[in-house]
mmCIF file of C-alpha atoms and ligand atoms in Angstrom:
data_model
loop_
_atom_site.group_PDB
_atom_site.id
_atom_site.type_symbol
_atom_site.label_atom_id
_atom_site.label_comp_id
_atom_site.label_asym_id
_atom_site.label_seq_id
_atom_site.Cartn_x
_atom_site.Cartn_y
_atom_site.Cartn_z
ATOM 1 C CA LEU A 16 101.284 74.138 95.696
ATOM 2 C CA ALA A 17 104.515 72.614 94.864
ATOM 3 C CA ALA A 18 102.209 69.671 93.277
ATOM 4 C CA CYS A 19 100.907 72.219 90.756
ATOM 5 C CA ASN A 20 104.839 73.223 89.392
ATOM 6 C CA GLU A 21 105.335 69.264 87.946
ATOM 7 C CA SER A 22 101.950 68.992 85.967
ATOM 8 C CA SER A 23 103.542 70.383 82.513
ATOM 9 C CA GLU A 24 106.335 70.436 80.152
ATOM 10 C CA SER A 25 105.206 73.862 78.742
ATOM 11 C CA GLY A 26 104.026 76.564 81.730
ATOM 12 C CA ALA A 27 101.503 77.824 79.261
ATOM 13 C CA THR A 28 98.411 75.490 79.026
ATOM 14 C CA THR A 29 95.841 76.977 76.191
ATOM 15 C CA SER A 30 92.908 75.687 75.023
ATOM 16 C CA GLY A 31 90.383 76.697 72.548
ATOM 17 C CA GLU A 32 88.727 76.716 69.820
ATOM 18 C CA SER A 33 91.039 78.710 67.581
ATOM 19 C CA SER A 34 91.274 77.746 63.947
ATOM 20 C CA GLY A 35 93.921 79.769 62.761
ATOM 21 C CA ASP A 36 92.821 82.397 64.286
ATOM 22 C CA ASN A 37 94.006 82.082 68.371
ATOM 23 C CA SER A 38 92.940 84.932 70.008
ATOM 24 C CA GLY A 39 90.443 83.029 71.116
ATOM 25 C CA LYS A 40 92.813 81.416 73.893
ATOM 26 C CA SER A 41 92.433 80.417 76.995
ATOM 27 C CA TYR A 42 96.216 80.244 78.935
ATOM 28 C CA SER A 43 97.154 79.132 82.732
ATOM 29 C CA PHE A 44 100.471 81.008 83.275
ATOM 30 C CA LYS A 45 102.920 80.764 86.120
ATOM 31 C CA LEU A 46 105.063 83.336 86.971
ATOM 32 C CA ALA A 47 108.118 83.035 89.425
ATOM 33 C CA HIS A 48 109.914 85.248 91.460
ATOM 34 C CA ILE A 49 112.293 85.212 95.079
ATOM 35 C CA THR A 50 110.654 87.477 97.438
ATOM 36 C CA PRO A 51 108.473 86.732 99.988
ATOM 37 C CA PRO A 52 104.500 88.041 99.280
ATOM 38 C CA THR A 53 104.922 90.778 102.099
ATOM 39 C CA HIS A 54 107.460 92.544 99.058
ATOM 40 C CA MET A 55 105.879 94.914 96.188
ATOM 41 C CA TRP A 56 107.413 92.947 93.510
ATOM 42 C CA HIS A 57 104.804 90.148 95.065
ATOM 43 C CA LYS A 58 101.955 93.014 95.141
ATOM 44 C CA GLY A 59 103.329 93.988 91.539
ATOM 45 C CA ALA A 60 102.701 90.471 90.170
ATOM 46 C CA GLU A 61 99.467 90.115 92.134
ATOM 47 C CA LYS A 62 98.577 93.601 89.861
ATOM 48 C CA PHE A 63 99.735 91.630 86.893
ATOM 49 C CA LYS A 64 97.484 88.861 87.527
ATOM 50 C CA GLU A 65 94.322 91.006 87.990
ATOM 51 C CA GLU A 66 95.627 93.283 84.353
ATOM 52 C CA LEU A 67 95.630 90.206 82.415
ATOM 53 C CA GLU A 68 92.485 88.278 83.930
ATOM 54 C CA GLU A 69 90.389 91.537 83.188
ATOM 55 C CA ARG A 70 92.036 92.637 79.864
ATOM 56 C CA SER A 71 91.672 89.318 78.539
ATOM 57 C CA GLY A 72 87.849 88.899 79.653
ATOM 58 C CA GLY A 73 88.702 86.055 82.007
ATOM 59 C CA ARG A 74 91.359 84.161 79.497
ATOM 60 C CA MET A 75 94.666 84.668 80.630
ATOM 61 C CA GLU A 76 94.819 83.320 84.119
ATOM 62 C CA LEU A 77 98.364 83.656 86.465
ATOM 63 C CA GLU A 78 99.469 81.572 89.376
ATOM 64 C CA ILE A 79 102.230 82.968 91.107
ATOM 65 C CA TYR A 80 105.147 81.286 92.877
ATOM 66 C CA PRO A 81 106.629 83.515 95.616
ATOM 67 C CA SER A 82 109.518 83.450 97.987
ATOM 68 C CA SER A 83 112.270 81.243 95.934
ATOM 69 C CA GLN A 84 109.856 78.370 95.866
ATOM 70 C CA LEU A 85 111.106 77.436 92.486
ATOM 71 C CA GLY A 86 114.383 77.669 93.845
ATOM 72 C CA SER A 87 117.034 80.240 93.039
ATOM 73 C CA GLU A 88 117.318 82.656 90.023
ATOM 74 C CA ALA A 89 119.250 80.591 88.031
ATOM 75 C CA ASP A 90 117.209 77.944 88.160
ATOM 76 C CA MET A 91 113.824 80.002 87.841
ATOM 77 C CA VAL A 92 115.552 81.951 84.298
ATOM 78 C CA GLU A 93 116.642 77.937 83.713
ATOM 79 C CA GLN A 94 112.630 76.897 84.039
ATOM 80 C CA ILE A 95 111.599 80.186 82.124
ATOM 81 C CA VAL A 96 113.846 79.486 79.269
ATOM 82 C CA ALA A 97 112.583 75.953 79.215
ATOM 83 C CA GLY A 98 108.900 76.679 78.900
ATOM 84 C CA SER A 99 108.185 75.250 82.092
ATOM 85 C CA VAL A 100 107.333 78.711 83.829
ATOM 86 C CA ASP A 101 105.711 81.570 81.777
ATOM 87 C CA PHE A 102 106.946 84.972 83.624
ATOM 88 C CA GLY A 103 109.721 85.628 86.122
ATOM 89 C CA LEU A 104 110.102 88.993 88.223
ATOM 90 C CA ILE A 105 114.534 88.367 88.185
ATOM 91 C CA THR A 106 116.643 91.382 89.769
ATOM 92 C CA ALA A 107 118.832 93.178 87.472
ATOM 93 C CA ALA A 108 121.511 91.977 89.389
ATOM 94 C CA TYR A 109 121.907 88.160 88.739
ATOM 95 C CA MET A 110 120.837 89.433 85.015
ATOM 96 C CA SER A 111 123.730 91.210 85.054
ATOM 97 C CA SER A 112 125.589 87.701 85.730
ATOM 98 C CA ARG A 113 123.791 86.370 81.668
ATOM 99 C CA GLU A 114 124.211 89.904 80.316
ATOM 100 C CA GLN A 115 126.474 92.556 81.374
ATOM 101 C CA ALA A 116 124.244 95.391 79.391
ATOM 102 C CA PHE A 117 121.747 94.755 82.630
ATOM 103 C CA ALA A 118 125.045 95.809 85.115
ATOM 104 C CA ALA A 119 124.085 99.823 83.380
ATOM 105 C CA TRP A 120 121.422 99.756 85.953
ATOM 106 C CA PHE A 121 123.919 100.191 89.036
ATOM 107 C CA THR A 122 124.768 103.197 87.486
ATOM 108 C CA PRO A 123 125.209 104.628 90.519
ATOM 109 C CA TYR A 124 123.603 108.431 91.589
ATOM 110 C CA ALA A 125 121.447 107.292 87.931
ATOM 111 C CA PHE A 126 118.246 109.074 89.175
ATOM 112 C CA GLU A 127 117.349 111.796 91.204
ATOM 113 C CA ASP A 128 114.569 109.786 92.873
ATOM 114 C CA LEU A 129 112.160 106.129 92.015
ATOM 115 C CA GLU A 130 109.913 108.289 90.004
ATOM 116 C CA ALA A 131 112.956 109.179 87.375
ATOM 117 C CA ALA A 132 114.190 106.194 87.558
ATOM 118 C CA ASN A 133 110.836 104.787 86.322
ATOM 119 C CA ASP A 134 110.416 107.360 83.817
ATOM 120 C CA ALA A 135 113.611 105.624 82.544
ATOM 121 C CA ARG A 136 111.607 102.393 81.463
ATOM 122 C CA ASP A 137 110.669 104.282 78.398
ATOM 123 C CA SER A 138 113.943 105.095 77.134
ATOM 124 C CA GLU A 139 115.277 103.353 74.300
ATOM 125 C CA VAL A 140 118.585 102.684 75.674
ATOM 126 C CA ALA A 141 116.107 100.299 78.792
ATOM 127 C CA LYS A 142 114.165 98.972 75.935
ATOM 128 C CA LYS A 143 117.774 98.073 74.102
ATOM 129 C CA ILE A 144 118.822 96.342 77.258
ATOM 130 C CA LEU A 145 115.452 94.636 77.515
ATOM 131 C CA GLY A 146 116.169 93.414 73.526
ATOM 132 C CA THR A 147 119.386 91.570 74.810
ATOM 133 C CA LEU A 148 116.952 88.726 76.479
ATOM 134 C CA ASP A 149 115.751 87.799 72.840
ATOM 135 C CA GLN A 150 119.113 85.484 71.857
ATOM 136 C CA GLN A 151 118.501 83.966 75.697
ATOM 137 C CA GLY A 152 114.852 82.606 74.530
ATOM 138 C CA LEU A 153 113.281 85.323 76.486
ATOM 139 C CA VAL A 154 111.478 88.569 76.116
ATOM 140 C CA GLY A 155 112.509 91.259 78.156
ATOM 141 C CA LEU A 156 109.285 92.783 79.092
ATOM 142 C CA ASP A 157 109.241 95.742 81.772
ATOM 143 C CA TYR A 158 111.151 96.185 84.903
ATOM 144 C CA LEU A 159 109.875 96.525 88.427
ATOM 145 C CA PHE A 160 111.152 98.872 90.331
ATOM 146 C CA ALA A 161 111.780 98.279 94.361
ATOM 147 C CA GLY A 162 113.370 100.980 96.356
ATOM 148 C CA GLN A 163 116.868 101.794 96.128
ATOM 149 C CA ARG A 164 119.218 100.951 97.608
ATOM 150 C CA VAL A 165 120.806 101.486 101.385
ATOM 151 C CA MET A 166 123.304 100.724 103.891
ATOM 152 C CA LEU A 167 123.336 98.935 106.507
ATOM 153 C CA PHE A 168 125.195 98.892 109.153
ATOM 154 C CA LYS A 169 125.296 96.523 112.564
ATOM 155 C CA ASP A 170 126.951 98.707 114.860
ATOM 156 C CA LYS A 171 129.076 101.639 113.866
ATOM 157 C CA GLU A 172 127.028 104.786 112.348
ATOM 158 C CA VAL A 173 129.119 105.237 109.206
ATOM 159 C CA LYS A 174 130.012 108.821 108.397
ATOM 160 C CA SER A 175 132.079 108.743 105.908
ATOM 161 C CA THR A 176 133.937 106.277 102.597
ATOM 162 C CA SER A 177 137.148 105.905 105.103
ATOM 163 C CA ASP A 178 134.514 104.501 108.103
ATOM 164 C CA MET A 179 133.575 101.868 105.633
ATOM 165 C CA ASP A 180 137.518 100.586 105.240
ATOM 166 C CA GLY A 181 138.136 97.116 106.663
ATOM 167 C CA LEU A 182 134.098 96.586 107.143
ATOM 168 C CA LYS A 183 132.811 93.226 105.850
ATOM 169 C CA LEU A 184 129.890 93.365 103.975
ATOM 170 C CA ARG A 185 127.585 91.521 102.435
ATOM 171 C CA VAL A 186 127.272 92.820 98.733
ATOM 172 C CA THR A 187 125.173 90.984 95.968
ATOM 173 C CA PRO A 188 127.492 89.315 93.453
ATOM 174 C CA SER A 189 127.152 91.814 90.610
ATOM 175 C CA PRO A 190 130.319 93.356 89.531
ATOM 176 C CA PRO A 191 128.980 97.369 89.600
ATOM 177 C CA MET A 192 127.799 96.451 92.896
ATOM 178 C CA GLN A 193 130.732 95.359 94.413
ATOM 179 C CA ASP A 194 133.276 97.426 92.526
ATOM 180 C CA PHE A 195 131.430 99.974 94.591
ATOM 181 C CA TYR A 196 131.742 99.054 98.340
ATOM 182 C CA THR A 197 135.964 97.886 97.558
ATOM 183 C CA SER A 198 136.953 101.099 96.197
ATOM 184 C CA THR A 199 135.984 102.240 99.865
ATOM 185 C CA GLY A 200 138.470 99.766 101.566
ATOM 186 C CA ALA A 201 135.381 97.094 102.193
ATOM 187 C CA SER A 202 135.691 93.602 101.939
ATOM 188 C CA THR A 203 132.255 92.139 100.227
ATOM 189 C CA GLU A 204 130.647 88.866 101.005
ATOM 190 C CA GLY A 205 128.229 88.309 98.182
ATOM 191 C CA LEU A 206 125.801 86.187 100.181
ATOM 192 C CA PRO A 207 122.475 85.458 98.931
ATOM 193 C CA LEU A 208 119.094 87.061 100.322
ATOM 194 C CA PRO A 209 118.208 84.155 103.139
ATOM 195 C CA GLU A 210 121.802 83.535 104.242
ATOM 196 C CA VAL A 211 122.410 87.243 105.405
ATOM 197 C CA TYR A 212 120.346 87.528 108.756
ATOM 198 C CA SER A 213 121.836 84.728 110.602
ATOM 199 C CA ALA A 214 125.347 86.121 109.059
ATOM 200 C CA VAL A 215 124.375 89.376 110.634
ATOM 201 C CA GLN A 216 123.573 88.240 113.738
ATOM 202 C CA THR A 217 126.206 86.259 114.072
ATOM 203 C CA GLY A 218 128.536 88.965 113.622
ATOM 204 C CA VAL A 219 129.855 86.977 110.155
ATOM 205 C CA ILE A 220 129.263 90.609 108.242
ATOM 206 C CA ASP A 221 129.155 93.566 110.046
ATOM 207 C CA GLY A 222 126.315 95.640 107.238
ATOM 208 C CA MET A 223 124.984 94.715 104.186
ATOM 209 C CA ASP A 224 123.785 96.763 101.003
ATOM 210 C CA MET A 225 120.258 96.388 101.162
ATOM 211 C CA ASP A 226 117.081 98.581 100.142
ATOM 212 C CA LEU A 227 114.322 99.384 103.005
ATOM 213 C CA ASP A 228 111.855 96.951 101.541
ATOM 214 C CA ALA A 229 114.036 93.836 102.037
ATOM 215 C CA THR A 230 115.366 95.737 105.441
ATOM 216 C CA ILE A 231 111.435 95.197 106.937
ATOM 217 C CA THR A 232 110.014 92.248 104.719
ATOM 218 C CA ASN A 233 113.053 90.477 106.621
ATOM 219 C CA LYS A 234 113.230 92.314 109.809
ATOM 220 C CA TYR A 235 117.360 93.236 110.101
ATOM 221 C CA HIS A 236 115.859 95.889 111.894
ATOM 222 C CA GLU A 237 116.234 93.158 114.697
ATOM 223 C CA VAL A 238 120.064 92.405 113.882
ATOM 224 C CA VAL A 239 121.481 95.847 112.817
ATOM 225 C CA ASP A 240 121.562 99.396 114.786
ATOM 226 C CA HIS A 241 122.291 101.718 111.818
ATOM 227 C CA ALA A 242 120.969 102.288 108.459
ATOM 228 C CA ALA A 243 122.320 105.348 106.217
ATOM 229 C CA VAL A 244 119.424 105.661 103.384
ATOM 230 C CA THR A 245 121.957 106.614 100.167
ATOM 231 C CA ASN A 246 120.143 105.904 97.980
ATOM 232 C CA HIS A 247 123.176 105.514 95.519
ATOM 233 C CA MET A 248 121.004 102.702 92.738
ATOM 234 C CA VAL A 249 118.685 101.381 91.699
ATOM 235 C CA TRP A 250 117.013 98.033 92.269
ATOM 236 C CA PRO A 251 114.974 97.046 89.038
ATOM 237 C CA ALA A 252 113.689 93.372 88.679
ATOM 238 C CA ILE A 253 112.697 92.322 85.202
ATOM 239 C CA ALA A 254 109.978 90.645 83.938
ATOM 240 C CA MET A 255 110.357 88.416 81.501
ATOM 241 C CA ALA A 256 108.783 85.598 79.337
ATOM 242 C CA ASN A 257 109.240 82.671 77.613
ATOM 243 C CA LYS A 258 110.119 83.449 74.066
ATOM 244 C CA SER A 259 108.654 80.868 72.418
ATOM 245 C CA THR A 260 105.052 81.381 74.273
ATOM 246 C CA PHE A 261 104.760 84.767 74.282
ATOM 247 C CA GLU A 262 105.510 84.921 70.264
ATOM 248 C CA GLY A 263 102.708 81.721 70.088
ATOM 249 C CA MET A 264 100.458 83.926 71.019
ATOM 250 C CA SER A 265 97.833 86.416 68.382
ATOM 251 C CA GLU A 266 99.167 89.910 68.301
ATOM 252 C CA GLU A 267 96.752 90.882 70.884
ATOM 253 C CA ASP A 268 96.814 88.831 73.602
ATOM 254 C CA GLN A 269 100.402 89.691 73.376
ATOM 255 C CA GLN A 270 99.669 93.480 73.654
ATOM 256 C CA ILE A 271 97.357 92.369 76.244
ATOM 257 C CA VAL A 272 100.559 91.141 78.388
ATOM 258 C CA ARG A 273 102.470 94.008 77.610
ATOM 259 C CA GLU A 274 99.941 96.309 78.984
ATOM 260 C CA SER A 275 99.059 94.352 81.622
ATOM 261 C CA ILE A 276 102.973 94.433 82.792
ATOM 262 C CA LYS A 277 103.236 97.656 82.094
ATOM 263 C CA ALA A 278 100.033 98.558 84.600
ATOM 264 C CA ALA A 279 101.747 96.291 86.697
ATOM 265 C CA ALA A 280 105.437 97.712 86.358
ATOM 266 C CA GLU A 281 103.648 101.674 87.190
ATOM 267 C CA TYR A 282 101.746 100.498 90.306
ATOM 268 C CA THR A 283 104.890 98.890 91.713
ATOM 269 C CA ALA A 284 107.560 101.654 91.441
ATOM 270 C CA MET A 285 104.875 104.480 92.133
ATOM 271 C CA THR A 286 102.994 102.580 94.847
ATOM 272 C CA ARG A 287 107.143 101.925 96.396
ATOM 273 C CA ALA A 288 107.527 105.922 95.623
ATOM 274 C CA GLY A 289 104.987 106.955 97.993
ATOM 275 C CA LYS A 290 105.970 104.838 100.574
ATOM 276 C CA GLU A 291 109.851 105.665 101.372
ATOM 277 C CA GLU A 292 108.702 107.556 104.417
ATOM 278 C CA ASP A 293 106.888 105.395 106.016
ATOM 279 C CA PHE A 294 109.551 102.172 105.351
ATOM 280 C CA LYS A 295 111.920 104.941 107.597
ATOM 281 C CA GLN A 296 109.730 105.678 109.978
ATOM 282 C CA GLN A 297 108.856 101.967 110.759
ATOM 283 C CA LEU A 298 112.080 101.549 110.932
ATOM 284 C CA LYS A 299 112.779 104.599 113.253
ATOM 285 C CA ASP A 300 109.987 103.144 114.998
ATOM 286 C CA GLU A 301 112.044 99.416 115.565
ATOM 287 C CA GLY A 302 114.440 101.710 117.610
ATOM 288 C CA MET A 303 116.873 101.788 114.011
ATOM 289 C CA ASN A 304 119.316 104.734 113.539
ATOM 290 C CA VAL A 305 117.838 105.796 110.145
ATOM 291 C CA TYR A 306 119.714 108.516 108.817
ATOM 292 C CA GLU A 307 120.961 110.416 105.539
ATOM 293 C CA LEU A 308 124.485 110.596 103.783
ATOM 294 C CA ASP A 309 125.133 112.655 101.051
ATOM 295 C CA GLU A 310 125.920 111.877 97.333
ATOM 296 C CA SER A 311 129.123 113.710 97.708
ATOM 297 C CA LEU A 312 131.154 111.736 99.475
ATOM 298 C CA PHE A 313 130.374 109.124 96.929
ATOM 299 C CA LYS A 314 132.038 111.295 93.951
ATOM 300 C CA GLU A 315 134.999 108.679 93.710
ATOM 301 C CA GLN A 316 132.774 106.060 93.015
ATOM 302 C CA LYS A 317 130.971 107.361 90.486
ATOM 303 C CA GLU A 318 133.235 107.794 88.528
ATOM 304 C CA MET A 319 134.885 104.741 88.906
ATOM 305 C CA PHE A 320 131.781 103.057 87.598
ATOM 306 C CA ASP A 321 131.474 106.017 84.211
ATOM 307 C CA GLU A 322 135.493 105.026 83.629
ATOM 308 C CA LYS A 323 135.289 101.506 83.670
ATOM 309 C CA TYR A 324 131.576 100.406 82.632
ATOM 310 C CA GLY A 325 130.941 103.046 80.340
ATOM 311 C CA LYS A 326 133.866 101.154 78.909
ATOM 312 C CA LYS A 327 133.010 97.484 78.956
ATOM 313 C CA ASP A 328 129.752 97.494 77.059
ATOM 314 C CA PRO A 329 128.030 100.164 74.708
ATOM 315 C CA LEU A 330 124.673 99.969 76.084
ATOM 316 C CA ILE A 331 126.165 101.035 79.460
ATOM 317 C CA GLN A 332 127.757 103.824 77.723
ATOM 318 C CA GLU A 333 124.369 104.823 75.943
ATOM 319 C CA PHE A 334 122.692 104.755 79.729
ATOM 320 C CA ILE A 335 125.086 106.798 81.472
ATOM 321 C CA ASP A 336 124.401 109.057 78.948
ATOM 322 C CA SER A 337 121.008 109.013 78.574
ATOM 323 C CA PHE A 338 120.613 109.436 82.534
ATOM 324 C CA ARG A 339 123.906 110.951 83.929
HETATM 325 C C1 3HB B 583 119.116 91.692 97.298
HETATM 326 O O1 3HB B 583 119.025 92.903 98.510
HETATM 327 O O2 3HB B 583 119.572 90.598 97.389
HETATM 328 C C2 3HB B 583 117.245 91.990 97.505
HETATM 329 C C3 3HB B 583 116.194 92.749 97.688
HETATM 330 C C4 3HB B 583 115.294 92.598 97.853
HETATM 331 C C5 3HB B 583 114.756 91.943 96.567
HETATM 332 C C6 3HB B 583 115.466 90.597 96.116
HETATM 333 C C7 3HB B 583 116.972 90.933 96.525
HETATM 334 O O3 3HB B 583 114.042 93.731 98.256
#
């Protein structure tokens, strides 16, 4: 598979007998993401592929590169900007390091459940946040949700924020996520996903911010005893495209891409929402202590976010005003 990605400078290989009108063009697209094939985002990518092929009558093909085959998210976004890869599903967490507005998605407890977060995809503010990618040579297309964030603790059942004081926790290096934890007195390590398993196994960290999806796909239940299902933040992937490839397509073909990714996003969020109870049961069956922690414990963290991040960017404030 790796050999395929060396083939061309431009990801979208187009052909066809277009004469002014390019509606009959064929495309061989590439899409990259970091998760393994068992993760919902990969299933979403497969749905996107199916929809593209069907809606275009076979003119649009998609090759999917999962599991960081094309490198880190930073590498992948560079490849999408350069056009050697056409599409990506990139964490909102990483995108918040390139454009602050994406941090809005880490508003703690903004949504009642995953369905509510999925409805927010269609909001004006969600579209404006995607629109900020324009200046990076990207087209922000949509959001694909995995499960919400939970907390895993290696050997201590944490019952309150004061129990978190002094713990060393893996937290994705996105400032609002890190602030959420440091305000409890925990210290944070910004480890990338592939390093988390051995760090917790060897005791370098005492726990982590995670979701149930990656807990299962990475088998953290083998090395962690407790899972506090807080659902304190959502976890979207940003579906994006190279701008010149996308804008070079006919309006009709752009519409096919937009409708295909929309169908994939709906499919991903709804399928994932239906798995919440099943995922918790799977982890219990693996011997984990799976328990709930109430939102009221994190009142201070919610207020801190609104106060600090609302001021940083008008889109974050608009997001808070729309969903709080
Ligand atoms: C993460 O916690 O870094 C992560 C989790 C996912 C997917 C990608 C990254 O479910």
